């Protein structure tokens, strides 16, 4: 494998996209189960009672069997109570409540959910989202309207996976402490134990499978909770893994959870679910907001969200709009004062290139931006043509940027891939 060091380096850049102390990058909706259909009929928080109430009606055709409820609360506020049958985690200003046992909400039935926080100020929860295994899937679906088709999403994820682990194959079993101050980096999206996202994968997995039923990760939940509480209270990434190491071999157990054919489906589904919620869906929402309708643009925003976190993505978008004369951040930006999607994406990639170039660590991965610029120049907007990452930043722009060293792969329109026997680096 070419440039082995970059394989692990790539995981460090891709994983744990949220930034320490960054509420914006953690305020993400749990809309990955797009087939769920529901309406929120009550949404109140009465500060004098320290008590919140959410009532939702299942308007779908199937019963919900184990719903998960996610919602946003004011910055600095903490969710601090679990009703019987529920458990929760919190990332930034997003609280996610999952069931510890089955709960049936029949079609056309309503359910009342209660929660509490540490604030005595009234507020209305934001981005309330209900997901459930009974809705028929663990992803946004083949065409979620604001996302990409199933094949386009496969292409996007495969290309980002090259930057993660030097292969388009999603690395569900991967786990390693890469000594970046974020604990263990794990799985397909580099979920980290010290930044509040790995715990969400394990929480999901615990809801699907008990320790008695083969879940070897269940024993780490107490340690993860301790680490996550420190992360929440300090706003700082947590590099220590002592609470996990005292319990077992985290790296081996993570790998076993995927490699064991009995537990693989559940473990994979949870990684897909959390990745969609934290990275894919927010990127698609930003693309929709700013008028980026083409799959290529959406793919570029998805990769930036994983690399830079949601606040980093939004900062790049602001810089893009400013550079194109949209200092008022008018949305959608595409179409505003004649701005084309090609011009918007070109400027976005240039701004991202500059951010990577300005950081001594990120500079080593700068070629990842060139891959999207090459497709823009080729006009592969719907990702229907096979694409290769046989391009360096120095091929697209005049500056002599360093070579990142990723192995060249070809990704086909259906997400399948191969390793070419030869390639020529160019931006055309």
CSV table of C-alpha atoms in Angstrom, one decimal:
chain,number,residue,atom,x,y,z
A,1,UNK,CA,0.0,0.0,0.0
A,2,UNK,CA,1.5,3.3,-1.0
A,3,UNK,CA,2.4,5.8,1.7
A,4,UNK,CA,1.2,3.7,4.6
A,5,UNK,CA,1.7,6.5,7.0
A,6,UNK,CA,-1.0,8.5,5.1
A,7,UNK,CA,-3.5,5.7,5.7
A,8,UNK,CA,-3.5,6.5,9.4
A,9,UNK,CA,-3.0,10.1,8.8
A,10,UNK,CA,-6.1,10.2,6.7
A,11,UNK,CA,-8.1,8.7,9.5
A,12,UNK,CA,-6.9,11.5,11.7
A,13,UNK,CA,-8.1,14.2,9.3
A,14,UNK,CA,-11.4,12.5,8.4
A,15,UNK,CA,-12.5,11.3,11.8
A,16,UNK,CA,-14.1,13.3,14.6
A,17,UNK,CA,-15.1,16.2,12.4
A,18,UNK,CA,-16.6,18.1,15.2
A,19,UNK,CA,-14.3,20.6,16.8
A,20,UNK,CA,-13.9,20.9,20.6
A,21,UNK,CA,-16.3,23.4,22.1
A,22,UNK,CA,-18.1,23.9,18.9
A,23,UNK,CA,-21.8,23.7,19.4
A,24,UNK,CA,-22.7,24.4,15.8
A,25,UNK,CA,-20.9,21.4,14.6
A,26,UNK,CA,-22.7,19.2,17.1
A,27,UNK,CA,-26.2,20.5,16.5
A,28,UNK,CA,-27.2,17.9,14.0
A,29,UNK,CA,-30.6,16.4,13.2
A,30,UNK,CA,-31.4,12.7,13.5
A,31,UNK,CA,-33.2,12.5,10.2
A,32,UNK,CA,-31.2,9.5,8.8
A,33,UNK,CA,-34.3,7.3,8.8
A,34,UNK,CA,-36.0,9.3,6.1
A,35,UNK,CA,-38.8,6.8,5.7
A,36,UNK,CA,-40.2,7.7,9.1
A,37,UNK,CA,-43.3,9.8,8.9
A,38,UNK,CA,-44.5,11.8,11.9
A,39,UNK,CA,-45.8,15.2,13.1
A,40,UNK,CA,-44.8,17.0,16.3
A,41,UNK,CA,-48.0,18.1,18.0
A,42,UNK,CA,-46.5,19.5,21.2
A,43,UNK,CA,-43.1,21.0,21.8
A,44,UNK,CA,-42.7,22.9,25.1
A,45,UNK,CA,-40.2,23.4,27.9
A,46,UNK,CA,-41.4,25.1,31.0
A,47,UNK,CA,-38.5,26.6,32.9
A,48,UNK,CA,-40.3,27.0,36.2
A,49,UNK,CA,-41.0,23.2,36.2
A,50,UNK,CA,-37.6,22.2,34.7
A,51,UNK,CA,-39.6,20.0,32.4
A,52,UNK,CA,-39.9,19.5,28.7
A,53,UNK,CA,-42.7,17.8,26.7
A,54,UNK,CA,-42.7,16.5,23.2
A,55,UNK,CA,-45.7,14.7,21.6
A,56,UNK,CA,-45.4,13.1,18.2
A,57,UNK,CA,-47.9,11.3,16.1
A,58,UNK,CA,-46.8,8.4,13.9
A,59,UNK,CA,-48.3,9.2,10.5
A,60,UNK,CA,-46.6,6.3,8.7
A,61,UNK,CA,-48.1,3.1,7.6
A,62,UNK,CA,-46.0,0.9,10.0
A,63,UNK,CA,-45.6,0.8,13.8
A,64,UNK,CA,-42.5,2.3,15.4
A,65,UNK,CA,-40.9,-0.4,17.6
A,66,UNK,CA,-37.9,1.4,19.2
A,67,UNK,CA,-37.9,5.1,18.5
A,68,UNK,CA,-35.0,7.4,19.0
A,69,UNK,CA,-35.7,11.1,19.6
A,70,UNK,CA,-33.2,13.8,18.9
A,71,UNK,CA,-33.6,17.6,19.4
A,72,UNK,CA,-31.6,20.8,20.0
A,73,UNK,CA,-31.5,22.8,23.2
A,74,UNK,CA,-30.0,26.2,23.9
A,75,UNK,CA,-26.3,26.5,24.0
A,76,UNK,CA,-24.8,25.7,27.4
A,77,UNK,CA,-27.8,23.7,28.6
A,78,UNK,CA,-27.6,20.1,29.6
A,79,UNK,CA,-30.2,17.3,29.4
A,80,UNK,CA,-30.1,15.7,32.8
A,81,UNK,CA,-32.9,13.1,33.2
A,82,UNK,CA,-34.0,9.8,31.7
A,83,UNK,CA,-37.5,8.6,32.0
A,84,UNK,CA,-38.0,4.8,32.5
A,85,UNK,CA,-37.1,2.9,29.4
A,86,UNK,CA,-35.0,5.7,28.0
A,87,UNK,CA,-31.3,6.7,28.0
A,88,UNK,CA,-29.6,9.7,26.4
A,89,UNK,CA,-26.3,11.1,25.2
A,90,UNK,CA,-25.6,14.8,24.4
A,91,UNK,CA,-23.3,16.2,21.8
A,92,UNK,CA,-23.0,20.0,22.0
A,93,UNK,CA,-26.5,21.3,22.0
A,94,UNK,CA,-28.1,18.1,20.7
A,95,UNK,CA,-29.7,15.6,23.0
A,96,UNK,CA,-30.4,12.1,21.7
A,97,UNK,CA,-32.7,9.7,23.6
A,98,UNK,CA,-32.8,6.0,22.8
A,99,UNK,CA,-34.9,3.2,24.1
A,100,UNK,CA,-33.4,0.6,26.5
A,101,UNK,CA,-36.3,-1.7,25.6
A,102,UNK,CA,-38.9,-2.0,22.8
A,103,UNK,CA,-41.7,0.6,22.6
A,104,UNK,CA,-44.5,0.2,20.1
A,105,UNK,CA,-46.1,3.4,18.6
A,106,UNK,CA,-48.7,2.2,16.3
A,107,UNK,CA,-49.6,3.8,13.0
A,108,UNK,CA,-51.7,7.0,13.7
A,109,UNK,CA,-51.0,6.7,17.4
A,110,UNK,CA,-49.3,9.5,19.4
A,111,UNK,CA,-46.6,9.2,22.1
A,112,UNK,CA,-45.7,11.7,24.8
A,113,UNK,CA,-42.1,12.1,25.7
A,114,UNK,CA,-40.7,13.9,28.7
A,115,UNK,CA,-37.3,15.3,29.5
A,116,UNK,CA,-35.6,17.7,31.8
A,117,UNK,CA,-32.6,20.0,31.7
A,118,UNK,CA,-30.6,22.2,34.0
A,119,UNK,CA,-32.1,25.5,32.9
A,120,UNK,CA,-35.1,27.3,34.4
A,121,UNK,CA,-35.7,29.4,31.2
A,122,UNK,CA,-38.5,28.6,28.8
A,123,UNK,CA,-37.5,27.4,25.3
A,124,UNK,CA,-38.7,25.4,22.3
A,125,UNK,CA,-36.6,22.4,21.2
A,126,UNK,CA,-35.2,22.7,17.7
A,127,UNK,CA,-34.6,20.1,15.0
A,128,UNK,CA,-36.8,17.5,16.6
A,129,UNK,CA,-36.3,14.3,14.7
A,130,UNK,CA,-37.8,10.8,15.3
A,131,UNK,CA,-36.1,7.7,13.8
A,132,UNK,CA,-36.9,4.1,14.2
A,133,UNK,CA,-35.8,0.7,12.8
A,134,UNK,CA,-39.4,0.0,11.9
A,135,UNK,CA,-39.3,2.9,9.3
A,136,UNK,CA,-37.6,0.6,6.9
A,137,UNK,CA,-34.0,1.5,6.7
A,138,UNK,CA,-30.9,3.1,8.4
A,139,UNK,CA,-30.0,5.7,5.8
A,140,UNK,CA,-31.5,8.6,4.0
A,141,UNK,CA,-32.8,6.2,1.3
A,142,UNK,CA,-32.0,6.0,-2.4
A,143,UNK,CA,-33.3,9.5,-3.1
A,144,UNK,CA,-34.1,11.5,0.0
A,145,UNK,CA,-35.0,14.6,-2.0
A,146,UNK,CA,-32.4,16.8,-0.5
A,147,UNK,CA,-29.6,14.3,-0.8
A,148,UNK,CA,-28.2,12.1,-3.6
A,149,UNK,CA,-29.3,8.9,-5.3
A,150,UNK,CA,-28.1,5.6,-3.7
A,151,UNK,CA,-25.3,5.2,-6.2
A,152,UNK,CA,-24.2,8.8,-6.0
A,153,UNK,CA,-24.0,8.5,-2.3
A,154,UNK,CA,-21.9,5.3,-2.7
A,155,UNK,CA,-19.5,7.2,-4.9
A,156,UNK,CA,-19.2,10.1,-2.4
A,157,UNK,CA,-18.6,7.8,0.5
A,158,UNK,CA,-16.1,5.7,-1.5
A,159,UNK,CA,-14.1,8.8,-2.4
A,160,UNK,CA,-14.0,10.1,1.1
A,161,UNK,CA,-12.9,6.6,2.3
A,162,UNK,CA,-9.8,6.9,0.2
A,163,UNK,CA,-8.8,9.9,2.3
A,164,UNK,CA,-9.6,7.9,5.4
A,165,UNK,CA,-7.9,4.6,4.8
A,166,UNK,CA,-6.5,4.7,1.3
A,167,UNK,CA,-9.2,2.5,0.0
A,168,UNK,CA,-12.8,3.1,-1.3
A,169,UNK,CA,-14.0,0.3,0.9
A,170,UNK,CA,-15.6,1.6,4.1
A,171,UNK,CA,-13.4,0.5,7.1
A,172,UNK,CA,-16.1,-0.5,9.6
A,173,UNK,CA,-13.6,-2.7,11.6
A,174,UNK,CA,-10.9,-0.1,11.8
A,175,UNK,CA,-9.9,1.2,15.3
A,176,UNK,CA,-6.7,2.8,16.4
A,177,UNK,CA,-5.3,5.4,18.8
A,178,UNK,CA,-3.5,7.7,16.4
A,179,UNK,CA,-2.4,10.0,19.2
A,180,UNK,CA,-4.2,13.1,18.0
A,181,UNK,CA,-5.7,13.9,21.4
A,182,UNK,CA,-9.1,12.4,20.5
A,183,UNK,CA,-8.8,8.9,22.0
A,184,UNK,CA,-9.5,5.9,19.8
A,185,UNK,CA,-10.5,6.7,16.1
A,186,UNK,CA,-12.9,4.1,14.8
A,187,UNK,CA,-14.9,2.8,11.9
A,188,UNK,CA,-16.1,4.1,8.6
A,189,UNK,CA,-16.1,7.8,9.6
A,190,UNK,CA,-13.4,7.9,12.2
A,191,UNK,CA,-15.7,8.1,15.2
A,192,UNK,CA,-13.6,9.2,18.2
A,193,UNK,CA,-14.0,8.2,21.8
A,194,UNK,CA,-13.0,11.7,22.9
A,195,UNK,CA,-15.3,13.8,20.8
A,196,UNK,CA,-18.8,12.5,21.5
A,197,UNK,CA,-19.4,10.5,18.3
A,198,UNK,CA,-18.1,7.0,19.1
A,199,UNK,CA,-20.4,6.9,22.1
A,200,UNK,CA,-23.3,7.4,19.8
A,201,UNK,CA,-22.4,4.3,17.8
A,202,UNK,CA,-22.1,2.2,20.9
A,203,UNK,CA,-25.3,3.6,22.3
A,204,UNK,CA,-27.1,2.6,19.1
A,205,UNK,CA,-25.4,-0.8,19.2
A,206,UNK,CA,-26.4,-1.4,22.8
A,207,UNK,CA,-30.0,-0.7,21.9
A,208,UNK,CA,-29.9,-3.3,19.2
A,209,UNK,CA,-27.9,-6.0,20.9
A,210,UNK,CA,-27.2,-6.8,24.6
A,211,UNK,CA,-23.9,-8.2,26.0
A,212,UNK,CA,-25.6,-11.5,26.5
A,213,UNK,CA,-26.4,-11.5,22.8
A,214,UNK,CA,-22.8,-11.0,21.7
A,215,UNK,CA,-22.3,-7.2,22.2
A,216,UNK,CA,-18.7,-7.0,23.4
A,217,UNK,CA,-18.8,-3.2,23.3
A,218,UNK,CA,-21.5,-2.9,26.0
A,219,UNK,CA,-18.9,-3.1,28.8
A,220,UNK,CA,-17.3,0.1,27.6
A,221,UNK,CA,-20.4,2.3,28.0
A,222,UNK,CA,-19.7,3.4,31.5
A,223,UNK,CA,-16.2,4.5,30.5
A,224,UNK,CA,-17.4,6.2,27.4
A,225,UNK,CA,-20.0,8.1,29.5
A,226,UNK,CA,-17.3,9.3,31.8
A,227,UNK,CA,-15.1,10.5,28.9
A,228,UNK,CA,-18.1,12.1,27.2
A,229,UNK,CA,-19.1,14.0,30.4
A,230,UNK,CA,-15.6,15.5,30.5
A,231,UNK,CA,-15.9,16.4,26.9
A,232,UNK,CA,-19.2,18.1,27.5
A,233,UNK,CA,-18.1,19.9,30.6
A,234,UNK,CA,-14.8,21.2,29.4
A,235,UNK,CA,-15.5,21.6,25.7
A,236,UNK,CA,-12.1,20.0,25.0
A,237,UNK,CA,-11.3,16.8,23.0
A,238,UNK,CA,-10.5,14.0,25.3
A,239,UNK,CA,-7.3,12.0,24.5
A,240,UNK,CA,-7.3,9.7,27.5
A,241,UNK,CA,-8.5,6.1,27.0
A,242,UNK,CA,-7.8,4.8,30.5
A,243,UNK,CA,-11.4,4.3,31.4
A,244,UNK,CA,-11.7,2.0,28.3
A,245,UNK,CA,-8.4,0.3,28.6
A,246,UNK,CA,-9.2,-0.8,32.2
A,247,UNK,CA,-12.2,-2.7,30.9
A,248,UNK,CA,-10.8,-4.5,27.9
A,249,UNK,CA,-9.1,-4.3,24.5
A,250,UNK,CA,-11.1,-1.6,22.7
A,251,UNK,CA,-9.3,-2.0,19.3
A,252,UNK,CA,-9.8,-5.8,19.2
A,253,UNK,CA,-13.4,-5.6,20.4
A,254,UNK,CA,-14.3,-2.9,17.9
A,255,UNK,CA,-12.9,-5.0,15.1
A,256,UNK,CA,-14.6,-8.2,16.3
A,257,UNK,CA,-18.0,-6.5,16.4
A,258,UNK,CA,-17.8,-6.0,12.7
A,259,UNK,CA,-15.9,-9.1,11.7
A,260,UNK,CA,-18.2,-11.4,13.6
A,261,UNK,CA,-20.9,-12.4,11.1
A,262,UNK,CA,-23.4,-12.7,13.9
A,263,UNK,CA,-23.1,-9.1,15.1
A,264,UNK,CA,-21.9,-7.4,11.8
A,265,UNK,CA,-25.2,-6.2,10.5
A,266,UNK,CA,-26.2,-4.4,13.7
A,267,UNK,CA,-22.7,-2.9,14.2
A,268,UNK,CA,-22.6,-1.7,10.6
A,269,UNK,CA,-26.1,-0.3,10.7
A,270,UNK,CA,-25.2,1.8,13.8
A,271,UNK,CA,-22.1,3.2,12.1
A,272,UNK,CA,-24.2,4.1,9.0
A,273,UNK,CA,-26.9,5.7,11.1
A,274,UNK,CA,-24.5,7.9,13.1
A,275,UNK,CA,-22.5,8.8,10.1
A,276,UNK,CA,-25.6,9.9,8.2
A,277,UNK,CA,-26.8,11.9,11.1
A,278,UNK,CA,-23.6,13.7,11.9
A,279,UNK,CA,-22.1,14.2,8.5
A,280,UNK,CA,-24.3,13.3,5.5
A,281,UNK,CA,-27.6,14.9,6.4
A,282,UNK,CA,-26.1,18.2,7.6
A,283,UNK,CA,-24.1,18.5,4.4
A,284,UNK,CA,-27.1,17.8,2.2
A,285,UNK,CA,-29.1,20.4,4.2
A,286,UNK,CA,-26.3,23.0,3.6
A,287,UNK,CA,-26.2,22.1,-0.1
A,288,UNK,CA,-30.0,22.6,-0.4
A,289,UNK,CA,-29.9,25.9,1.5
A,290,UNK,CA,-27.3,27.4,-0.8
A,291,UNK,CA,-28.7,26.0,-4.1
A,292,UNK,CA,-26.1,23.4,-4.8
A,293,UNK,CA,-28.3,20.9,-6.5
A,294,UNK,CA,-25.8,18.8,-8.4
A,295,UNK,CA,-24.4,15.5,-7.0
A,296,UNK,CA,-20.8,16.7,-7.5
A,297,UNK,CA,-21.3,19.8,-5.3
A,298,UNK,CA,-23.1,17.8,-2.7
A,299,UNK,CA,-20.3,15.2,-2.6
A,300,UNK,CA,-17.7,18.0,-2.1
A,301,UNK,CA,-19.7,19.5,0.8
A,302,UNK,CA,-20.1,16.0,2.4
A,303,UNK,CA,-16.3,15.5,2.3
A,304,UNK,CA,-15.7,18.9,3.7
A,305,UNK,CA,-18.1,18.3,6.6
A,306,UNK,CA,-16.3,15.1,7.5
A,307,UNK,CA,-12.9,16.8,7.3
A,308,UNK,CA,-13.6,20.2,8.9
A,309,UNK,CA,-16.8,19.6,10.9
A,310,UNK,CA,-20.1,21.4,10.5
A,311,UNK,CA,-18.8,24.8,11.7
A,312,UNK,CA,-15.8,24.4,9.4
A,313,UNK,CA,-18.1,23.7,6.5
A,314,UNK,CA,-20.3,26.7,7.3
A,315,UNK,CA,-17.2,28.9,7.6
A,316,UNK,CA,-16.0,27.7,4.1
A,317,UNK,CA,-19.4,28.5,2.7
A,318,UNK,CA,-19.4,32.0,4.2
A,319,UNK,CA,-16.0,32.6,2.7
A,320,UNK,CA,-17.2,31.4,-0.7
A,321,UNK,CA,-20.2,33.7,-0.7
A,322,UNK,CA,-18.1,36.6,0.4
A,323,UNK,CA,-15.6,36.0,-2.4
A,324,UNK,CA,-18.4,35.9,-5.0
A,325,UNK,CA,-19.9,39.2,-3.8
A,326,UNK,CA,-22.6,37.7,-1.6
A,327,UNK,CA,-21.5,39.3,1.6
A,328,UNK,CA,-25.1,39.4,2.8
A,329,UNK,CA,-25.1,35.6,2.7
A,330,UNK,CA,-28.3,35.6,0.6
A,331,UNK,CA,-29.6,32.0,0.2
A,332,UNK,CA,-29.7,30.3,-2.2
A,333,UNK,CA,-26.4,31.7,-3.4
A,334,UNK,CA,-26.5,29.9,-6.7
A,335,UNK,CA,-28.5,32.1,-9.0
A,336,UNK,CA,-27.9,35.2,-6.9
A,337,UNK,CA,-26.5,38.0,-9.1
A,338,UNK,CA,-25.8,35.5,-11.8
A,339,UNK,CA,-23.6,33.1,-9.7
A,340,UNK,CA,-23.5,29.7,-11.4
A,341,UNK,CA,-23.2,26.4,-9.5
A,342,UNK,CA,-19.9,25.8,-11.3
A,343,UNK,CA,-18.5,29.2,-10.1
A,344,UNK,CA,-19.8,28.6,-6.6
A,345,UNK,CA,-18.2,25.1,-6.4
A,346,UNK,CA,-14.9,26.4,-7.9
A,347,UNK,CA,-14.6,29.1,-5.3
A,348,UNK,CA,-15.7,26.7,-2.5
A,349,UNK,CA,-12.9,24.3,-3.4
A,350,UNK,CA,-10.4,27.1,-3.6
A,351,UNK,CA,-11.3,28.3,-0.2
A,352,UNK,CA,-11.0,24.8,1.2
A,353,UNK,CA,-7.7,24.4,-0.5
A,354,UNK,CA,-6.4,27.5,1.2
A,355,UNK,CA,-7.6,26.3,4.6
A,356,UNK,CA,-5.8,23.0,4.2
A,357,UNK,CA,-2.7,24.7,2.9
A,358,UNK,CA,-2.5,27.0,5.9
A,359,UNK,CA,-2.3,24.1,8.4
A,360,UNK,CA,1.0,22.1,8.6
A,361,UNK,CA,-0.9,18.9,9.2
A,362,UNK,CA,-3.8,19.3,6.8
A,363,UNK,CA,-1.4,20.4,4.1
A,364,UNK,CA,-0.4,16.8,3.7
A,365,UNK,CA,-3.9,15.9,2.6
A,366,UNK,CA,-4.4,18.8,0.2
A,367,UNK,CA,-4.7,16.6,-2.9
A,368,UNK,CA,-8.2,15.5,-1.7
A,369,UNK,CA,-9.6,18.9,-2.8
A,370,UNK,CA,-8.1,18.5,-6.3
A,371,UNK,CA,-10.1,15.4,-6.9
A,372,UNK,CA,-13.4,17.4,-6.7
A,373,UNK,CA,-11.9,20.2,-8.8
A,374,UNK,CA,-11.0,17.7,-11.5
A,375,UNK,CA,-14.5,16.4,-11.7
A,376,UNK,CA,-15.8,20.0,-11.9
A,377,UNK,CA,-13.6,20.7,-14.9
A,378,UNK,CA,-14.6,17.4,-16.5
A,379,UNK,CA,-18.3,18.3,-16.0
A,380,UNK,CA,-19.1,15.1,-14.1
A,381,UNK,CA,-21.9,16.8,-12.3
A,382,UNK,CA,-24.2,13.8,-11.8
A,383,UNK,CA,-21.3,11.4,-11.1
A,384,UNK,CA,-22.4,9.2,-14.0
A,385,UNK,CA,-18.8,8.9,-15.4
A,386,UNK,CA,-16.2,6.8,-13.6
A,387,UNK,CA,-13.8,9.0,-11.6
A,388,UNK,CA,-10.2,8.6,-10.4
A,389,UNK,CA,-8.2,10.4,-7.8
A,390,UNK,CA,-5.3,10.7,-10.2
A,391,UNK,CA,-4.8,14.4,-9.6
A,392,UNK,CA,-2.7,16.5,-7.2
A,393,UNK,CA,-3.4,20.0,-6.1
A,394,UNK,CA,-0.3,21.1,-8.0
A,395,UNK,CA,-2.0,19.8,-11.2
A,396,UNK,CA,-5.0,22.1,-10.7
A,397,UNK,CA,-3.3,25.2,-9.3
A,398,UNK,CA,0.1,26.8,-9.9
A,399,UNK,CA,1.5,26.5,-6.4
A,400,UNK,CA,3.8,23.6,-5.8
A,401,UNK,CA,1.8,21.9,-3.1
A,402,UNK,CA,3.2,18.7,-1.6
A,403,UNK,CA,2.1,15.3,-2.9
A,404,UNK,CA,-0.4,13.6,-0.6
A,405,UNK,CA,0.5,10.1,-1.8
A,406,UNK,CA,-3.0,8.5,-2.0
A,407,UNK,CA,-3.1,5.3,-4.0
A,408,UNK,CA,-5.0,5.9,-7.3
A,409,UNK,CA,-8.4,4.2,-7.5
A,410,UNK,CA,-11.2,4.2,-10.0
A,411,UNK,CA,-14.7,4.5,-8.7
A,412,UNK,CA,-17.5,3.6,-11.0
A,413,UNK,CA,-21.0,5.2,-11.2
A,414,UNK,CA,-22.5,2.3,-9.1
A,415,UNK,CA,-19.9,2.7,-6.4
A,416,UNK,CA,-17.8,-0.4,-7.4
A,417,UNK,CA,-14.1,0.3,-7.7
A,418,UNK,CA,-10.7,-1.0,-9.0
A,419,UNK,CA,-7.1,-0.1,-8.8
A,420,UNK,CA,-5.8,1.0,-12.3
A,421,UNK,CA,-2.5,-0.5,-13.4
A,422,UNK,CA,-1.3,2.9,-14.6
A,423,UNK,CA,-2.4,6.5,-14.3
A,424,UNK,CA,-1.4,10.0,-15.4
A,425,UNK,CA,-1.8,12.8,-13.0
A,426,UNK,CA,-3.7,15.8,-14.4
A,427,UNK,CA,-6.6,18.1,-13.6
A,428,UNK,CA,-8.4,17.5,-16.9
